[in-house]
PDB file of C-alpha atoms in Angstrom:
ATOM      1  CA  UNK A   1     -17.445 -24.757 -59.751  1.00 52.00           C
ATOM      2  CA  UNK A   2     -19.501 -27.315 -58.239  1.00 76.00           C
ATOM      3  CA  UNK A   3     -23.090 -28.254 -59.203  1.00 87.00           C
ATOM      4  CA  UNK A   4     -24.713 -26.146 -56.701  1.00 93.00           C
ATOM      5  CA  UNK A   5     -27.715 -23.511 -56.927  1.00 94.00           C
ATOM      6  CA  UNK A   6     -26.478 -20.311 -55.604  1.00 94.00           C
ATOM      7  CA  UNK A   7     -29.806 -19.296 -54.563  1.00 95.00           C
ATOM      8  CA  UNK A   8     -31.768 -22.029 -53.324  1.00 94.00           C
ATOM      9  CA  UNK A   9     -28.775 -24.431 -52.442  1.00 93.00           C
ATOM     10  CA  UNK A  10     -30.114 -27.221 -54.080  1.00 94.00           C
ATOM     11  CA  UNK A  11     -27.421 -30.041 -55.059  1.00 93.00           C
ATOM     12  CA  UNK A  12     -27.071 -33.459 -56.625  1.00 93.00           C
ATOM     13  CA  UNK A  13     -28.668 -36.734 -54.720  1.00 94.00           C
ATOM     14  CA  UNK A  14     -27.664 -39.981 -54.584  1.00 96.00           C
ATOM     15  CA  UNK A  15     -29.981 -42.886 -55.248  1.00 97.00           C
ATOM     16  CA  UNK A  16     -30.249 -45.773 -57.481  1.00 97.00           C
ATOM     17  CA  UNK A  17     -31.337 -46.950 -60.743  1.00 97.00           C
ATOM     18  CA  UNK A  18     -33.712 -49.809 -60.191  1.00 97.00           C
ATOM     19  CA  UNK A  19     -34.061 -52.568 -62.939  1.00 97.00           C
ATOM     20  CA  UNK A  20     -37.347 -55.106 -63.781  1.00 97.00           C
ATOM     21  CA  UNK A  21     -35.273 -57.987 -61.651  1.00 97.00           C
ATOM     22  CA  UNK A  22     -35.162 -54.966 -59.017  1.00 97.00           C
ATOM     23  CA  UNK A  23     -30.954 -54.696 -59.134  1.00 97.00           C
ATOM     24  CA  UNK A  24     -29.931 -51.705 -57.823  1.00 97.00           C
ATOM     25  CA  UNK A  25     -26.943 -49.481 -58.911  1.00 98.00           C
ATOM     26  CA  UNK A  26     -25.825 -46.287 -58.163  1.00 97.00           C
ATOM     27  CA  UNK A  27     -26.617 -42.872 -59.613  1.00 96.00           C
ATOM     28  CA  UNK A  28     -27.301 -39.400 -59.512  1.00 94.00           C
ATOM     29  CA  UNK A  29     -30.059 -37.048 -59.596  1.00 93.00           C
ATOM     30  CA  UNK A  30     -28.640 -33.857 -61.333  1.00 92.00           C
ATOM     31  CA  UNK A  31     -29.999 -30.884 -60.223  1.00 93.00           C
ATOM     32  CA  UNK A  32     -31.778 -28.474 -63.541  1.00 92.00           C
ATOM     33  CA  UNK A  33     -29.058 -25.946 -63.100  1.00 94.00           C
ATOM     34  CA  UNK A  34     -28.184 -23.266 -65.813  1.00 92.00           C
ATOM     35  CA  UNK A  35     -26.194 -20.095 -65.941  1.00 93.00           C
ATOM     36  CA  UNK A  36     -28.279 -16.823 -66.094  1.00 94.00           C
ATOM     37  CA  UNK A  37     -27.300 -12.991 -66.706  1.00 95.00           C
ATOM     38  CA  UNK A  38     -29.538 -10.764 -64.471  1.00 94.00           C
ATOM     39  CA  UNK A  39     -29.411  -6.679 -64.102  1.00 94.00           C
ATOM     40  CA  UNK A  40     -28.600  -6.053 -60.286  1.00 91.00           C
ATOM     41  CA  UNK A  41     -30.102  -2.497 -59.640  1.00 91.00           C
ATOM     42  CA  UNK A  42     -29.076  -2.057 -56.605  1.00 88.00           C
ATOM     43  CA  UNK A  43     -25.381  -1.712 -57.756  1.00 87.00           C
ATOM     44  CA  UNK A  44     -26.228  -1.055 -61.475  1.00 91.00           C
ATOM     45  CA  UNK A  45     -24.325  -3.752 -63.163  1.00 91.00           C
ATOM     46  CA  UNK A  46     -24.707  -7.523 -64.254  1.00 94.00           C
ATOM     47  CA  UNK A  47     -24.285 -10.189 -62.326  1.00 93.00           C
ATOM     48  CA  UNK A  48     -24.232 -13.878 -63.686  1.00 93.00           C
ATOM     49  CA  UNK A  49     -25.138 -16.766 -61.455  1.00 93.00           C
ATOM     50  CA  UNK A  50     -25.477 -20.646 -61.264  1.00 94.00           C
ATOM     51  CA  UNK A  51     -28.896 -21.034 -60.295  1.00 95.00           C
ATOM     52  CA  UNK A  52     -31.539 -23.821 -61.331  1.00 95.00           C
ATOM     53  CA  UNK A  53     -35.395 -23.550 -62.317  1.00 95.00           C
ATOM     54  CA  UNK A  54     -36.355 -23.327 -58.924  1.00 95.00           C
ATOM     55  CA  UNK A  55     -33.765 -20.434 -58.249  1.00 95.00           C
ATOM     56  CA  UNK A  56     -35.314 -18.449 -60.899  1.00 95.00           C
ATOM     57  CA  UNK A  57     -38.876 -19.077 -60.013  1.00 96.00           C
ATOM     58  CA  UNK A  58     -38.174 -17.596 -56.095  1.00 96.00           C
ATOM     59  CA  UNK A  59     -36.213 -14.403 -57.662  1.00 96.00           C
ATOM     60  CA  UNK A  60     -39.114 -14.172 -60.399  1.00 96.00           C
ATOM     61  CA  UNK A  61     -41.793 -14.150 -56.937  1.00 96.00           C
ATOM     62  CA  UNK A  62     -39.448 -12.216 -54.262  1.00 96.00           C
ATOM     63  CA  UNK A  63     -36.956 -10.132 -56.384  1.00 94.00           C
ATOM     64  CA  UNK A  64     -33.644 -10.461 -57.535  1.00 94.00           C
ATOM     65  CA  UNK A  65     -32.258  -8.393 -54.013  1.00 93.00           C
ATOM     66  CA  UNK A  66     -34.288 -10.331 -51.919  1.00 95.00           C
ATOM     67  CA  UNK A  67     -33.103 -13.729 -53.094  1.00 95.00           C
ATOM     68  CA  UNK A  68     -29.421 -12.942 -53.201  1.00 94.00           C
ATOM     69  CA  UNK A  69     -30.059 -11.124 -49.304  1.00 94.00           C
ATOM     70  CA  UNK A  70     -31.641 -14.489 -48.314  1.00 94.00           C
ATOM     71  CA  UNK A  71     -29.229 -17.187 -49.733  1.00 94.00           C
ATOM     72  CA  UNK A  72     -26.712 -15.184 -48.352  1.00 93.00           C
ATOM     73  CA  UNK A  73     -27.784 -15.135 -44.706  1.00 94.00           C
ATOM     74  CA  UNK A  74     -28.822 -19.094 -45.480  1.00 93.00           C
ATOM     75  CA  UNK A  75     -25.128 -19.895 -46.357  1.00 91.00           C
ATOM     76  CA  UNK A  76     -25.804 -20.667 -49.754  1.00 91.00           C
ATOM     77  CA  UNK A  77     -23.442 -18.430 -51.400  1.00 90.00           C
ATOM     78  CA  UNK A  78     -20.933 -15.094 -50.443  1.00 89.00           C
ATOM     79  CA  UNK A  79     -20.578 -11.710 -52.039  1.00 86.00           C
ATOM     80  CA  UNK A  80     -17.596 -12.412 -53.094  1.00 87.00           C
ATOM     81  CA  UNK A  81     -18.747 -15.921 -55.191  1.00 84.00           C
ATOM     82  CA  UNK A  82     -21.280 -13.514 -57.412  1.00 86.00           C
ATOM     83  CA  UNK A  83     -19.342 -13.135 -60.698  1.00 87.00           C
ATOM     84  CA  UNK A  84     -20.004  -9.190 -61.653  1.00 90.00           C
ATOM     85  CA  UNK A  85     -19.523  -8.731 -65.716  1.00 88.00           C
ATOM     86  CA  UNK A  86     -18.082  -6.210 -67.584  1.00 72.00           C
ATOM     87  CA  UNK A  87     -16.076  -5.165 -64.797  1.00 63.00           C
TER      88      UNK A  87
END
């Protein structure tokens, strides 16, 4: 699975490390991403997801529901990428 936020979309950049002589090299910016278990009450079961800090700030201020409706219609992720547990 890639390094992708499935709510929010977020990915790795690209930019470069910049020395004191100003040399530049490649690198990339990592996006904060974690796995997280949440309770989906709509369809009263878990559901785990990749999602990073700013994932889990917007379900924290618009709902779990909300933010799975939206980064679905965004493109972001599918229905059928949500791992459900204990299935």
């Amino acid at each position: 699975m890639s390094k992708i936020c499935q709510i929010t979309g977020k990915k790795a950049q690209r930019g470069c490390n910049v020395s004191h002589s100003k040399h530049h090299t490649k690198r990339s910016f990592d996006v904060n991403l974690f796995s997280k278990k949440f309770f989906y009450v709509e369809e009263n079961c878990w559901i785990s997801l990749k999602i990073s800090a700013a994932g889990l700030r917007l379900i924290n201020k618009v709902g779990l529901d909300a933010a799975l409706k939206q980064a679905v219609s965004k493109g972001y992720c599918d229905w059928k990428d949500i791992k459900v547990l204990g299935e």
